[in-house]
Amino acid sequence: MSRLLFPAAALLGIGVMLTPHAPAAQPAAEDTRLKNLFQSYLDEEFQKHPLFATQQGNHDFDDQLDDLSPEARAKDVARAKALVAALAKEIDVKKLSQDGRIDYGIWAHTLNYALWSAENDNRFEYDPRTYGEYISDSVFLLLTQSTLPRERIVENAAKRIKHIPKIVAAAKAGLKNPPAILTEVAIKRNIGAIAFYEKDIYEFAKETPGSEPLATPCKAAVEALKDYQTWLEKELLPKSKGEWRLGKEKFAKKLELELDAGLTADEVVKIAEAEADRVEREMYYVAKQLWSKLFPGKVLPPDDATGRHATIKAVLDELGKDHGKPETIVDDAKKTVSKIKDFIRERKILTLPDPDTCQIIAMPEFQRGFSAAYLNPAPPLDPKANSLYAVAPPPKDWPPARQATFFREYNSAMLQILTIHEAYPGHYVQLAYSNRNPSLVRKVLWSGSFAEGWAVYTEQMMLDQGYGDGDLSLRLHQLKFYIRAVLNAILDNKMHCANLTDDDAMKLLVGRGFQTEAEAVGKVARAKQSSTQLSTYFVGRTAFYRLRQDVQRKRGDTFNLGKFHEEVLSHGTLPVKYLPELVK
């Protein structure tokens, strides 16, 4: 799933409302006061960070781009510090309603997280990929998700593209000794960005190739990006000696901030290790039932650690032969959707969004290199816009053998699990529900642990309710997809805290996780490109699973699965630690 950008906080306009001698407010009034403060914060953020505005569905600044100079970013940090201090003084938390207290907690936590990141994990200094979001994603969003008239969208895009040389200049001024792997990914993505502005943009804009108003700014952008490409390759890459590992202390603090779930880094790993053992046992039980069908007459391996592992691997390898091709992967994903949606309706898993605005597309070249798929939801302030479920074919520069391993990983069964996770009833459905929640705080400052946790929870839930009619291949791949989420948390910790080598990481993913080489190589690279995000899947899923079990036990015969799901999703995409008090 794609992650939205949360720039450092802004303060403009809030000073008028932060009156030091305001009269005592009733709970409803204090909630309104908080709401107004947050709206003023957003108004300032949108003005100073046009990409953020576009991502949230505000189109007032679609023709502009952010000032990313070191000086501008320093002012962002100063405003954020002032706002944290002001909120603590001017909002009486005791007078807020339950929802108001939660919104206050989310906002204050987000501001503190942004300040910690600016000081300890500043992506504008160590991650060249960050500037790519402004270079290409900023315009791609306009052309694929804005609901403005097409002519206006094209005009805004043309004006926004004119700012790309400034983004390139900011990147050159801001980047300081990044890790080599991040620079390498940025180099590949920038090649995709050049191709986007040379050719692909006209297709997305539904304009004649080479026509105005896009042609002139695109030409200037391409010139700037080619110069940037040379700088990335010749100047930045040789100097990219930075350490991608966060280290134990920073990782522990960042994980606490990212998850906001009341768990420490050590606790997460301990729980994940035990769960990995349990899931592997369950995988063996399923694989053993498939053995005689796939290998008739062949003796089942011994029931010991080596034999159980061999059984699971042989069965998965055989099942993986049923897969598509690079040119069909998007159509293959589309074919899974109708069947999944019909099942959700028939079994009353929940009420699907109507109208359905989820589009399945091939992931653009300039966004590849991080994951095999993502869901970019309709923005909260423009909920009628399209949501994009993007699927990435294997990179074109991969040799045929490596491409083949990719498709053995994302075979016909796994593609169904992926669609459940990314779209129905996973990310697309959950975030569509989230956009209905009245809290602007929860719409904008959403929790990754909630979003990813829900998506992983739905994978098992769908099969438990009968999706696939007991297809053991589907169940084995669901378990494989889940153990991947469990191992993500272990990999995340050990790569950043325990100096886990690439070879040992591959052994963990290929050996314990039964991943193909191509998938494992990509995941090791992803662990280096991010920190703590890989832990959100397991921690979030654990929270949802435990909540479901607890609520179901307490409600007994009155428990209704569909109503439970809708109740859980009705509260917005908030930190999972709040769920037990909201869903009783």
Short mmCIF file of C-alpha atoms in Angstrom, two decimals, residues 277-470:
data_model
loop_
_atom_site.label_atom_id
_atom_site.label_comp_id
_atom_site.label_asym_id
_atom_site.label_seq_id
_atom_site.Cartn_x
_atom_site.Cartn_y
_atom_site.Cartn_z
CA ASP A 277 6.58 -21.40 14.46
CA ARG A 278 2.80 -21.83 14.72
CA VAL A 279 2.13 -20.82 11.11
CA GLU A 280 4.82 -23.13 9.77
CA ARG A 281 3.17 -26.06 11.56
CA GLU A 282 -0.17 -25.13 10.01
CA MET A 283 1.43 -24.93 6.57
CA TYR A 284 2.71 -28.47 6.98
CA TYR A 285 -0.73 -29.81 7.85
CA VAL A 286 -2.14 -28.29 4.64
CA ALA A 287 0.81 -29.33 2.44
CA LYS A 288 0.59 -32.90 3.70
CA GLN A 289 -3.02 -33.12 2.47
CA LEU A 290 -1.97 -31.91 -0.99
CA TRP A 291 1.02 -34.21 -1.31
CA SER A 292 -0.68 -37.32 -2.72
CA LYS A 293 -2.65 -35.27 -5.28
CA LEU A 294 0.43 -33.52 -6.59
CA PHE A 295 2.87 -36.42 -6.29
CA PRO A 296 0.83 -39.64 -6.64
CA GLY A 297 2.78 -42.71 -5.58
CA LYS A 298 5.63 -40.70 -4.10
CA VAL A 299 6.34 -41.28 -0.42
CA LEU A 300 5.75 -38.37 1.95
CA PRO A 301 9.03 -37.12 3.49
CA PRO A 302 9.74 -37.99 7.14
CA ASP A 303 7.83 -36.11 9.82
CA ASP A 304 10.80 -34.20 11.22
CA ALA A 305 11.97 -30.60 10.81
CA THR A 306 13.82 -31.32 7.56
CA GLY A 307 11.04 -33.47 6.12
CA ARG A 308 8.28 -31.05 7.02
CA HIS A 309 10.15 -28.20 5.38
CA ALA A 310 10.80 -30.29 2.27
CA THR A 311 7.11 -31.21 2.06
CA ILE A 312 5.94 -27.59 2.19
CA LYS A 313 8.56 -26.43 -0.31
CA ALA A 314 7.86 -29.20 -2.84
CA VAL A 315 4.11 -28.58 -2.73
CA LEU A 316 4.53 -24.80 -3.11
CA ASP A 317 7.00 -25.25 -5.98
CA GLU A 318 4.53 -27.47 -7.83
CA LEU A 319 1.56 -25.17 -7.22
CA GLY A 320 3.63 -22.18 -8.33
CA LYS A 321 3.74 -23.46 -11.89
CA ASP A 322 0.20 -22.14 -12.42
CA HIS A 323 0.89 -18.49 -13.19
CA GLY A 324 0.51 -15.71 -15.75
CA LYS A 325 2.94 -13.66 -17.83
CA PRO A 326 4.34 -10.10 -17.63
CA GLU A 327 1.91 -8.88 -20.26
CA THR A 328 -1.12 -10.45 -18.56
CA ILE A 329 -0.56 -9.73 -14.86
CA VAL A 330 -2.91 -6.73 -14.77
CA ASP A 331 -5.69 -8.57 -16.61
CA ASP A 332 -5.13 -11.57 -14.35
CA ALA A 333 -5.63 -9.33 -11.31
CA LYS A 334 -8.82 -7.91 -12.82
CA LYS A 335 -10.22 -11.41 -13.31
CA THR A 336 -9.93 -12.13 -9.59
CA VAL A 337 -12.04 -9.13 -8.60
CA SER A 338 -15.50 -10.19 -9.77
CA LYS A 339 -15.34 -13.54 -7.99
CA ILE A 340 -14.10 -11.98 -4.75
CA LYS A 341 -16.77 -9.25 -4.75
CA ASP A 342 -19.56 -11.77 -5.42
CA PHE A 343 -18.40 -13.82 -2.44
CA ILE A 344 -18.31 -10.77 -0.15
CA ARG A 345 -21.91 -9.94 -1.06
CA GLU A 346 -23.20 -13.50 -0.79
CA ARG A 347 -21.63 -14.17 2.61
CA LYS A 348 -22.38 -10.67 3.90
CA ILE A 349 -18.77 -10.01 4.86
CA LEU A 350 -19.59 -6.30 4.76
CA THR A 351 -21.31 -3.80 2.48
CA LEU A 352 -19.09 -2.92 -0.48
CA PRO A 353 -18.63 0.71 -1.56
CA ASP A 354 -21.13 1.84 -4.19
CA PRO A 355 -20.21 3.15 -6.68
CA ASP A 356 -16.99 1.17 -7.00
CA THR A 357 -14.18 3.57 -7.93
CA CYS A 358 -11.23 1.15 -7.72
CA GLN A 359 -9.17 0.95 -10.91
CA ILE A 360 -6.59 -1.76 -11.52
CA ILE A 361 -3.52 -0.49 -13.39
CA ALA A 362 0.06 -1.44 -14.21
CA MET A 363 2.40 0.30 -11.77
CA PRO A 364 4.30 3.09 -13.57
CA GLU A 365 8.03 2.52 -14.03
CA PHE A 366 8.94 5.47 -11.81
CA GLN A 367 7.14 3.86 -8.84
CA ARG A 368 8.60 0.37 -9.09
CA GLY A 369 11.39 -1.09 -6.99
CA PHE A 370 9.65 -1.16 -3.60
CA SER A 371 6.75 -3.64 -3.73
CA ALA A 372 4.80 -5.79 -6.18
CA ALA A 373 1.53 -3.90 -5.66
CA TYR A 374 0.00 -0.95 -3.86
CA LEU A 375 -3.37 0.68 -3.27
CA ASN A 376 -3.51 4.44 -3.58
CA PRO A 377 -6.89 5.39 -2.09
CA ALA A 378 -9.26 8.14 -3.10
CA PRO A 379 -8.18 11.23 -1.13
CA PRO A 380 -10.32 12.06 1.92
CA LEU A 381 -11.33 15.51 0.66
CA ASP A 382 -12.21 14.19 -2.80
CA PRO A 383 -13.70 10.75 -1.97
CA LYS A 384 -15.38 10.39 -5.36
CA ALA A 385 -11.98 10.19 -7.04
CA ASN A 386 -10.58 6.90 -8.27
CA SER A 387 -8.60 4.57 -6.05
CA LEU A 388 -5.69 2.87 -7.83
CA TYR A 389 -4.78 -0.77 -7.28
CA ALA A 390 -1.41 -0.90 -9.05
CA VAL A 391 0.30 -4.18 -9.92
CA ALA A 392 3.96 -4.25 -10.96
CA PRO A 393 5.26 -6.71 -13.56
CA PRO A 394 8.87 -7.76 -12.88
CA PRO A 395 11.46 -5.16 -13.95
CA LYS A 396 12.39 -5.39 -17.63
CA ASP A 397 16.10 -5.68 -16.85
CA TRP A 398 15.61 -8.88 -14.88
CA PRO A 399 16.90 -12.02 -16.68
CA PRO A 400 14.23 -14.57 -17.75
CA ALA A 401 15.09 -16.98 -14.93
CA ARG A 402 14.52 -14.32 -12.28
CA GLN A 403 11.29 -13.18 -13.93
CA ALA A 404 10.12 -16.79 -13.82
CA THR A 405 10.68 -16.94 -10.05
CA PHE A 406 8.63 -13.76 -9.67
CA PHE A 407 5.65 -15.41 -11.33
CA ARG A 408 6.05 -18.59 -9.33
CA GLU A 409 5.70 -16.34 -6.28
CA TYR A 410 2.74 -14.35 -7.63
CA ASN A 411 0.98 -17.33 -9.17
CA SER A 412 -2.75 -17.69 -9.77
CA ALA A 413 -3.56 -18.52 -6.13
CA MET A 414 -1.30 -15.85 -4.64
CA LEU A 415 -2.76 -13.21 -6.96
CA GLN A 416 -6.17 -13.82 -5.38
CA ILE A 417 -4.74 -13.33 -1.90
CA LEU A 418 -3.00 -10.16 -3.11
CA THR A 419 -6.28 -8.78 -4.46
CA ILE A 420 -8.05 -9.56 -1.18
CA HIS A 421 -5.29 -7.66 0.65
CA GLU A 422 -5.01 -4.64 -1.63
CA ALA A 423 -8.61 -4.19 -2.72
CA TYR A 424 -11.57 -6.32 -1.59
CA PRO A 425 -12.20 -6.27 1.33
CA GLY A 426 -8.69 -5.00 2.13
CA HIS A 427 -7.22 -1.56 1.56
CA TYR A 428 -9.65 -0.18 -1.00
CA VAL A 429 -12.77 -1.09 0.97
CA GLN A 430 -11.31 -0.10 4.35
CA LEU A 431 -10.10 3.30 3.17
CA ALA A 432 -13.41 3.97 1.41
CA TYR A 433 -15.11 3.42 4.79
CA SER A 434 -12.50 5.64 6.43
CA ASN A 435 -13.37 8.50 4.11
CA ARG A 436 -16.93 8.46 5.51
CA ASN A 437 -15.80 9.10 9.08
CA PRO A 438 -16.55 12.70 10.08
CA SER A 439 -13.18 13.19 11.80
CA LEU A 440 -10.82 15.07 9.52
CA VAL A 441 -7.95 14.12 11.84
CA ARG A 442 -8.49 10.40 11.24
CA LYS A 443 -8.96 10.87 7.50
CA VAL A 444 -5.72 12.75 7.05
CA LEU A 445 -3.46 11.33 9.79
CA TRP A 446 -4.28 7.70 9.26
CA SER A 447 -2.49 4.77 10.87
CA GLY A 448 -0.41 2.37 8.82
CA SER A 449 -0.80 -0.38 11.42
CA PHE A 450 -4.59 -0.15 11.14
CA ALA A 451 -4.56 -0.16 7.33
CA GLU A 452 -2.05 -2.98 6.91
CA GLY A 453 -3.40 -4.93 9.86
CA TRP A 454 -6.93 -4.93 8.44
CA ALA A 455 -5.68 -6.03 5.02
CA VAL A 456 -3.73 -8.99 6.47
CA TYR A 457 -6.65 -9.92 8.75
CA THR A 458 -9.01 -10.17 5.75
CA GLU A 459 -6.83 -12.75 3.98
CA GLN A 460 -7.48 -15.48 6.54
CA MET A 461 -10.99 -14.28 7.35
CA MET A 462 -12.15 -14.63 3.75
CA LEU A 463 -10.95 -18.23 3.51
CA ASP A 464 -12.33 -19.04 6.95
CA GLN A 465 -15.74 -17.90 5.70
CA GLY A 466 -15.51 -20.19 2.68
CA TYR A 467 -13.86 -18.24 -0.12
CA GLY A 468 -12.32 -20.74 -2.51
CA ASP A 469 -14.61 -23.59 -1.40
CA GLY A 470 -11.89 -25.24 0.66
#
